[in-house]
mmCIF file of C-alpha atoms in Angstrom:
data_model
loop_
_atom_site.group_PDB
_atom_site.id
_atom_site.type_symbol
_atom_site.label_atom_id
_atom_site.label_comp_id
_atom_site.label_asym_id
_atom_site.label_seq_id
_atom_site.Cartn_x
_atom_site.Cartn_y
_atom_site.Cartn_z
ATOM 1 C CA UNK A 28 0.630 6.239 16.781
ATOM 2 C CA UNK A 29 -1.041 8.089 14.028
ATOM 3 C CA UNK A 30 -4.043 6.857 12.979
ATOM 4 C CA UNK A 31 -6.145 7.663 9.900
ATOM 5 C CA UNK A 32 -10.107 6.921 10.055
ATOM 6 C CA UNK A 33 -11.529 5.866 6.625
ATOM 7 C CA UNK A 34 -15.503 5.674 6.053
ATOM 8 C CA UNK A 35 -17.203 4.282 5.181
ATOM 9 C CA UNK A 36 -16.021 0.668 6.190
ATOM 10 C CA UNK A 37 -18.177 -0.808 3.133
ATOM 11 C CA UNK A 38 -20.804 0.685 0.542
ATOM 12 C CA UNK A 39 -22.998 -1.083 -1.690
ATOM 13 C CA UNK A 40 -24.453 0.978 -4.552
ATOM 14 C CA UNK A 41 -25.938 0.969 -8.096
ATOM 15 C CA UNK A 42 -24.256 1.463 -11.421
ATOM 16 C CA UNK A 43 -23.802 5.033 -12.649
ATOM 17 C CA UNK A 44 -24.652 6.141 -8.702
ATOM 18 C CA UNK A 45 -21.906 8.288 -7.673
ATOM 19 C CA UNK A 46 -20.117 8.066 -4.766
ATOM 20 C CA UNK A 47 -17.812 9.390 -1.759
ATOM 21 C CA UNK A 48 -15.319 7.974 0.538
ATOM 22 C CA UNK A 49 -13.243 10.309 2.944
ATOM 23 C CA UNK A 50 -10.299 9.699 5.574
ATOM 24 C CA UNK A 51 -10.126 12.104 8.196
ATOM 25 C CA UNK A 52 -7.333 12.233 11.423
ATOM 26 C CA UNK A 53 -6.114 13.877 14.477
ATOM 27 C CA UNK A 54 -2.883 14.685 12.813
ATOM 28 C CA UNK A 55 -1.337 16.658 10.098
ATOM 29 C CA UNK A 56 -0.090 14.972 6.837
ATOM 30 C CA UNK A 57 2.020 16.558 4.556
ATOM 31 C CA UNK A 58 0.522 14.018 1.399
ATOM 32 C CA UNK A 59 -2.816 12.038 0.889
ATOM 33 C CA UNK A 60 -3.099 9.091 -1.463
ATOM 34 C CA UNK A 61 -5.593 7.346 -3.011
ATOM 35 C CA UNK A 62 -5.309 3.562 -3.825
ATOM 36 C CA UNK A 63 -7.265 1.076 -5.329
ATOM 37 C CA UNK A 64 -6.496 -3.068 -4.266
ATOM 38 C CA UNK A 65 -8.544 -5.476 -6.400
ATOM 39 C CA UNK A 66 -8.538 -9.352 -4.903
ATOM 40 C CA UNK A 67 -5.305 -10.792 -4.980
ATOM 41 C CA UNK A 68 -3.778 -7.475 -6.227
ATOM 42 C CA UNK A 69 -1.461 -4.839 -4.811
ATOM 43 C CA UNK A 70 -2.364 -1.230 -4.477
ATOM 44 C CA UNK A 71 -2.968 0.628 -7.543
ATOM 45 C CA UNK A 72 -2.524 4.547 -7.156
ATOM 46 C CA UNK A 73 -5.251 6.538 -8.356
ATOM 47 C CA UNK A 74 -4.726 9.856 -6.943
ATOM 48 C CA UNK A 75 -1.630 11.979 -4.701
ATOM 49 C CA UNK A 76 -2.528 14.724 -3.155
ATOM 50 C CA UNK A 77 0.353 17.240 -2.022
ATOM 51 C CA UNK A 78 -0.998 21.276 -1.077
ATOM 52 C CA UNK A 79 -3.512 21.338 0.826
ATOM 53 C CA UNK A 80 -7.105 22.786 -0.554
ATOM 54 C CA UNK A 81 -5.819 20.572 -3.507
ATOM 55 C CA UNK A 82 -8.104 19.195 -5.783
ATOM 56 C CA UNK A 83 -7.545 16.518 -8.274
ATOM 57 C CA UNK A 84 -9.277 14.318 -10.552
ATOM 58 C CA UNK A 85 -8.088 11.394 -12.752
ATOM 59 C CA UNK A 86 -11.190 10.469 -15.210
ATOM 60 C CA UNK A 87 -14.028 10.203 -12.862
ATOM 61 C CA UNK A 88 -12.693 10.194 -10.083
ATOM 62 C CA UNK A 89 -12.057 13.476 -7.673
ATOM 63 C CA UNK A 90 -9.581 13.766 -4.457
ATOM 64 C CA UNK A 91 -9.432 17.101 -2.501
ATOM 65 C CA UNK A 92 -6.939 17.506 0.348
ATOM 66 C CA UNK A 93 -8.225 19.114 2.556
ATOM 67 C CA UNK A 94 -7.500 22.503 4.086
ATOM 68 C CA UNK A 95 -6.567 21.988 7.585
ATOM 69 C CA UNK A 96 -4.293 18.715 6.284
ATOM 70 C CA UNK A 97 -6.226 16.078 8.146
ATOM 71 C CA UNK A 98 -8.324 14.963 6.240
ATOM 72 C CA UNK A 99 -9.320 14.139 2.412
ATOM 73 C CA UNK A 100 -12.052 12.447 0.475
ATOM 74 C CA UNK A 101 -12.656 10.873 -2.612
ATOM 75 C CA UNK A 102 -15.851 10.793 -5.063
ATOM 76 C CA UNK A 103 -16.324 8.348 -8.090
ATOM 77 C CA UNK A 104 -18.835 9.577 -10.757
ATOM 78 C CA UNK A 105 -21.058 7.573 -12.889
ATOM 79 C CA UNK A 106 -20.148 4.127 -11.044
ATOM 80 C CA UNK A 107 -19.541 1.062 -13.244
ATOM 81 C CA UNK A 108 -18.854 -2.488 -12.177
ATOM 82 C CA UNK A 109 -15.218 -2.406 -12.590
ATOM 83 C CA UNK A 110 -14.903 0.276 -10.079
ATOM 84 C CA UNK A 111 -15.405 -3.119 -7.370
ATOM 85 C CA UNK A 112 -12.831 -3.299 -5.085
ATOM 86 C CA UNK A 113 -11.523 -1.923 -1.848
ATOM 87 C CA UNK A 114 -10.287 2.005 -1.577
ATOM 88 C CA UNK A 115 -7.381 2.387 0.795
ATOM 89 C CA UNK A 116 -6.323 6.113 1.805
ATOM 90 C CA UNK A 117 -2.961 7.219 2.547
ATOM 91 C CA UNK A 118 -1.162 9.739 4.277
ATOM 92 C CA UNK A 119 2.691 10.846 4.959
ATOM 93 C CA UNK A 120 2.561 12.280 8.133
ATOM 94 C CA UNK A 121 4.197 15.687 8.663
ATOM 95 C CA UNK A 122 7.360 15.697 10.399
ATOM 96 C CA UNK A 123 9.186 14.194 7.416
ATOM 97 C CA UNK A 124 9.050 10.161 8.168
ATOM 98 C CA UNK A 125 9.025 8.392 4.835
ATOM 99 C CA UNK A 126 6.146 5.849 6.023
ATOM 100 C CA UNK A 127 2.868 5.688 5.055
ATOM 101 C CA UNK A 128 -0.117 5.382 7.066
ATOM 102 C CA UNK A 129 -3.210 3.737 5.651
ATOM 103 C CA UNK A 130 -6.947 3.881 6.289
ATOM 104 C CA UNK A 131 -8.636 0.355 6.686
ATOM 105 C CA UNK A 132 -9.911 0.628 3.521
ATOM 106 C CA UNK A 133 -13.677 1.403 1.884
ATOM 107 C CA UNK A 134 -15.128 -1.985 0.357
ATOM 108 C CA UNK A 135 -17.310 -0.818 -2.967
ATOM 109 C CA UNK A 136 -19.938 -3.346 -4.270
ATOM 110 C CA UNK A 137 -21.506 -1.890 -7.359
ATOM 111 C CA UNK A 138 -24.351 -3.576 -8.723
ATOM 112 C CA UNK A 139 -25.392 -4.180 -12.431
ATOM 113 C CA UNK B 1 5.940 5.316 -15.672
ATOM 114 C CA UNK B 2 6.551 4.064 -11.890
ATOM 115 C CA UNK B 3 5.966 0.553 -12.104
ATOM 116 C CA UNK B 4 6.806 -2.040 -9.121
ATOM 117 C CA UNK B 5 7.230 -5.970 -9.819
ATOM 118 C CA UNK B 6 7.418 -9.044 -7.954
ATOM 119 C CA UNK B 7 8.192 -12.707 -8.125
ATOM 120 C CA UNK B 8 7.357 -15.025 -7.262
ATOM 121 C CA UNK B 9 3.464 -14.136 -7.776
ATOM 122 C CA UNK B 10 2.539 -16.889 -5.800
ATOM 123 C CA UNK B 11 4.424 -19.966 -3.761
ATOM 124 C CA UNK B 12 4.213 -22.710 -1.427
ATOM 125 C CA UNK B 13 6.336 -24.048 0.590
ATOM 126 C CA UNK B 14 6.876 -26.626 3.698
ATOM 127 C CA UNK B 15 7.117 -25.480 7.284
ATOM 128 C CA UNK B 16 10.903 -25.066 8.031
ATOM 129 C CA UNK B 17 12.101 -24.150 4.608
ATOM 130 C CA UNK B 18 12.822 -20.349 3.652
ATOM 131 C CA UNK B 19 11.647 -18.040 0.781
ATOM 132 C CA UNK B 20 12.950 -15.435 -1.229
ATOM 133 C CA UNK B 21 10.655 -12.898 -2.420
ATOM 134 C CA UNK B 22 11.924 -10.519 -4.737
ATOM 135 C CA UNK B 23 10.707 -6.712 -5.434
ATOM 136 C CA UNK B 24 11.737 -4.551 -8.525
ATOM 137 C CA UNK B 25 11.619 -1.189 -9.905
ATOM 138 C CA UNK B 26 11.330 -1.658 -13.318
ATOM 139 C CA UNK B 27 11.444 2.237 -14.857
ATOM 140 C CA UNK B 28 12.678 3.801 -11.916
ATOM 141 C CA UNK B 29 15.696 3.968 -9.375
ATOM 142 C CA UNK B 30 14.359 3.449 -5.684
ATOM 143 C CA UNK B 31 16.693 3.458 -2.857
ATOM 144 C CA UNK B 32 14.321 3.291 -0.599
ATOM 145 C CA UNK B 33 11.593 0.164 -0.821
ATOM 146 C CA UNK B 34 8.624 -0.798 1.852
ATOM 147 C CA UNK B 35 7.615 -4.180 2.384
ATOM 148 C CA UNK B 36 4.022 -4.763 3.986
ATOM 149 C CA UNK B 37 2.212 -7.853 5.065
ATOM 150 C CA UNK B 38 -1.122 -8.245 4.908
ATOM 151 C CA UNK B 39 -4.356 -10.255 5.634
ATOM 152 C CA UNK B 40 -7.497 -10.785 4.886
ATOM 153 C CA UNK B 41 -9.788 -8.529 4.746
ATOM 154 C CA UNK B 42 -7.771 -5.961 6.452
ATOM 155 C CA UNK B 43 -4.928 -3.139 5.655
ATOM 156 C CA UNK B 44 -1.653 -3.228 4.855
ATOM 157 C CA UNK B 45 0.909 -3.223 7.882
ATOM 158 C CA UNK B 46 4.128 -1.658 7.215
ATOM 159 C CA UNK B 47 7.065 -4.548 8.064
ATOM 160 C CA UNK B 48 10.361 -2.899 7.380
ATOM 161 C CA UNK B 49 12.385 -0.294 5.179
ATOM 162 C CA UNK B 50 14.397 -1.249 2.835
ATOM 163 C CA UNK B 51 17.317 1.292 1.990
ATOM 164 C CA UNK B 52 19.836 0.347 -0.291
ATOM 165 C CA UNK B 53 23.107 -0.330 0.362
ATOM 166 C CA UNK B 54 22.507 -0.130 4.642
ATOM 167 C CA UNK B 55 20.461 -1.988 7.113
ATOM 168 C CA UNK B 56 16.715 -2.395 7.088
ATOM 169 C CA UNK B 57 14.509 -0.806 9.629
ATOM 170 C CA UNK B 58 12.186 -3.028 10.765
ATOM 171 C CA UNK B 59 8.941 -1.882 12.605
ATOM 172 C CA UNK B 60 8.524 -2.935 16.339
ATOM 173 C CA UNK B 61 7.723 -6.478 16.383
ATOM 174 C CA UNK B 62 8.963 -7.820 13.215
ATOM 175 C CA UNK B 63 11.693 -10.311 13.968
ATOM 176 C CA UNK B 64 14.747 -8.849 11.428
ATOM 177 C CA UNK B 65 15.868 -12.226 11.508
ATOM 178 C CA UNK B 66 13.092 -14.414 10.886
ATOM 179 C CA UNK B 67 12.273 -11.517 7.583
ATOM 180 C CA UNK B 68 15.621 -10.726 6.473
ATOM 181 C CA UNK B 69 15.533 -7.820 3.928
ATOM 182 C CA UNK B 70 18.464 -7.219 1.644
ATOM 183 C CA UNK B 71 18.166 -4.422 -0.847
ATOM 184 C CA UNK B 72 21.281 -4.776 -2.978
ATOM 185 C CA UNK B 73 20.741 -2.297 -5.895
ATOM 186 C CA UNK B 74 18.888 0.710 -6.624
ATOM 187 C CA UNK B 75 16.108 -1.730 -8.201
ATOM 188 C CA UNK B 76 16.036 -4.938 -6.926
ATOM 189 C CA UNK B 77 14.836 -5.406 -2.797
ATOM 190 C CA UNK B 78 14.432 -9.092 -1.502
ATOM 191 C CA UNK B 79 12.469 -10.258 1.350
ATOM 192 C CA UNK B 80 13.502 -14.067 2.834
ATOM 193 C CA UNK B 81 11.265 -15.510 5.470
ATOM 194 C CA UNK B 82 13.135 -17.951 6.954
ATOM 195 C CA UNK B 83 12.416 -21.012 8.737
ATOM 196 C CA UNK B 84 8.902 -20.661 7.732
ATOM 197 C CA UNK B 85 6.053 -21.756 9.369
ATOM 198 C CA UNK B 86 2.139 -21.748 8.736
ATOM 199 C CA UNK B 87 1.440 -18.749 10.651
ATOM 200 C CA UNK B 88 4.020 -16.677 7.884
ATOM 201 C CA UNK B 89 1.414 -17.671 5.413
ATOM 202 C CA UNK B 90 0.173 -14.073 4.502
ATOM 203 C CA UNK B 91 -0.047 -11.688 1.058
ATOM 204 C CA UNK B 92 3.173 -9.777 1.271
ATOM 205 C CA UNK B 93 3.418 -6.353 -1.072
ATOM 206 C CA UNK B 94 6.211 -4.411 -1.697
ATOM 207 C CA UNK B 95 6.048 -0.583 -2.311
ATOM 208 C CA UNK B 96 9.205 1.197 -3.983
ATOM 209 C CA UNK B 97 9.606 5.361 -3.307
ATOM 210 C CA UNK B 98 9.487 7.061 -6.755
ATOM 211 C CA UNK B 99 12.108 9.866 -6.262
ATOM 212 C CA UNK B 100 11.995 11.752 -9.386
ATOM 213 C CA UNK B 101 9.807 14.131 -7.976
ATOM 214 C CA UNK B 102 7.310 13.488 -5.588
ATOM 215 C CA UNK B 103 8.405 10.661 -3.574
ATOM 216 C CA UNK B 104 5.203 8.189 -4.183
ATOM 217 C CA UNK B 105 4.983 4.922 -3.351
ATOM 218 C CA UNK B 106 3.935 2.545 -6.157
ATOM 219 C CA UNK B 107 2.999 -0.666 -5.147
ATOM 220 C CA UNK B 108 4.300 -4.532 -7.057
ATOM 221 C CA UNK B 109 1.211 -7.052 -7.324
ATOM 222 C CA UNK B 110 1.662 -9.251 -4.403
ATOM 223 C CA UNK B 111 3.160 -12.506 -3.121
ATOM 224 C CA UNK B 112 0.597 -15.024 -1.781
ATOM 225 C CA UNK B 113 2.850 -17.102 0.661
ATOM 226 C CA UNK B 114 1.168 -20.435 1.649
ATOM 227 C CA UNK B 115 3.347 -22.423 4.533
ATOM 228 C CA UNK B 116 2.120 -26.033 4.642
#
């Protein structure tokens, strides 16, 4: 099935460092999404992601889809410690199917 | 807004009872609603698609009746695991497709199922 690869699996960083996250796969998706899951939590979307060459931000954080449609990253300036938590990617595959398919997620530890 | 509830938030429950979890759009008409499973440390894995007012489609190797999905109205989905047993203890999220426009997914906050 497809598969989307999300890297890195963790990061571990200092306040007000910026940082970048990306999803890349062997197939073509018509959307990218960005979600963020704090403990306990369900998904919270941060960024969609529809044309390709797209880019979007939402405060300080940036999403580009990317031009060939398989892949897409995400950058968070000026990290602060509420930005903890675990980054998922998404993608709707092209071909019309209404299902998601998820990276395995980007753990961020940001320290004081 | 898009924004996706559910209830209970949290519950436990003995081996051999069932549970009703219950996911709503609360600003928004979804006729089509997700429900995902998923633990520790890892992603979310897609269990079935609810579509309102016909059968769900479950994803290969989800028992349909040991997870029965009903999705009576354009904003209310339930998800019953019956006959529970430990092994159904999990963090099951519900997703409802925003169809206004873009067809997102927003996500409710959880159920933390523990099976004792």
């Amino acid at each position: 099935g497809q598969q989307l690869n999300q890297s890195p699996q963790s990061m571990f960083i200092q306040e007000g460092e910026d940082v970048s996250m990306n999803c890349t796969s062997s197939s073509i998706f018509n959307t990218w999404l960005w979600y963020k899951q704090d403990p306990g939590e369900g998904p919270v979307l941060l960024i969609a992601l529809y044309k390709a060459g797209e880019l979007t931000s939402n405060g300080r954080l940036t999403a580009q889809f990317g031009i060939t449609r398989k892949d897409s990253f995400l950058n968070i300036s000026a990290s602060i410690p509420s930005d903890v938590g675990i980054y998922f990617c998404a993608g709707q595959p092209r071909g019309g199917s209404e299902k998601l398919v998820f990276g395995k997620g980007t753990k961020l530890t940001v320290n004081p | 807004g898009a924004v996706v509830s559910q209830h209970p938030s949290r519950v436990i429950c003995k081996s051999g009872t069932s549970v009703k979890i219950e996911c709503r759009s609360l600003d928004f008409q979804a006729t089509t609603m997700f429900w995902y499973r998923q633990f520790p440390k890892q992603s979310l894995m897609l269990m079935a698609t609810s579509n309102e007012g016909s059968k769900a489609t479950y994803e290969q190797g989800v028992e349909k009746d040991k997870f029965l999905i009903n999705h009576a109205s354009l904003t209310l989905s339930t998800l019953t695991v019956t006959s529970a047993h430990p092994e159904d203890s999990s963090f099951y999220i519900c997703s409802a497709r925003d169809e206004r426009g873009t067809d997102t997914q927003y996500f409710g906050p959880g159920t933390r199922l523990t099976v004792l």
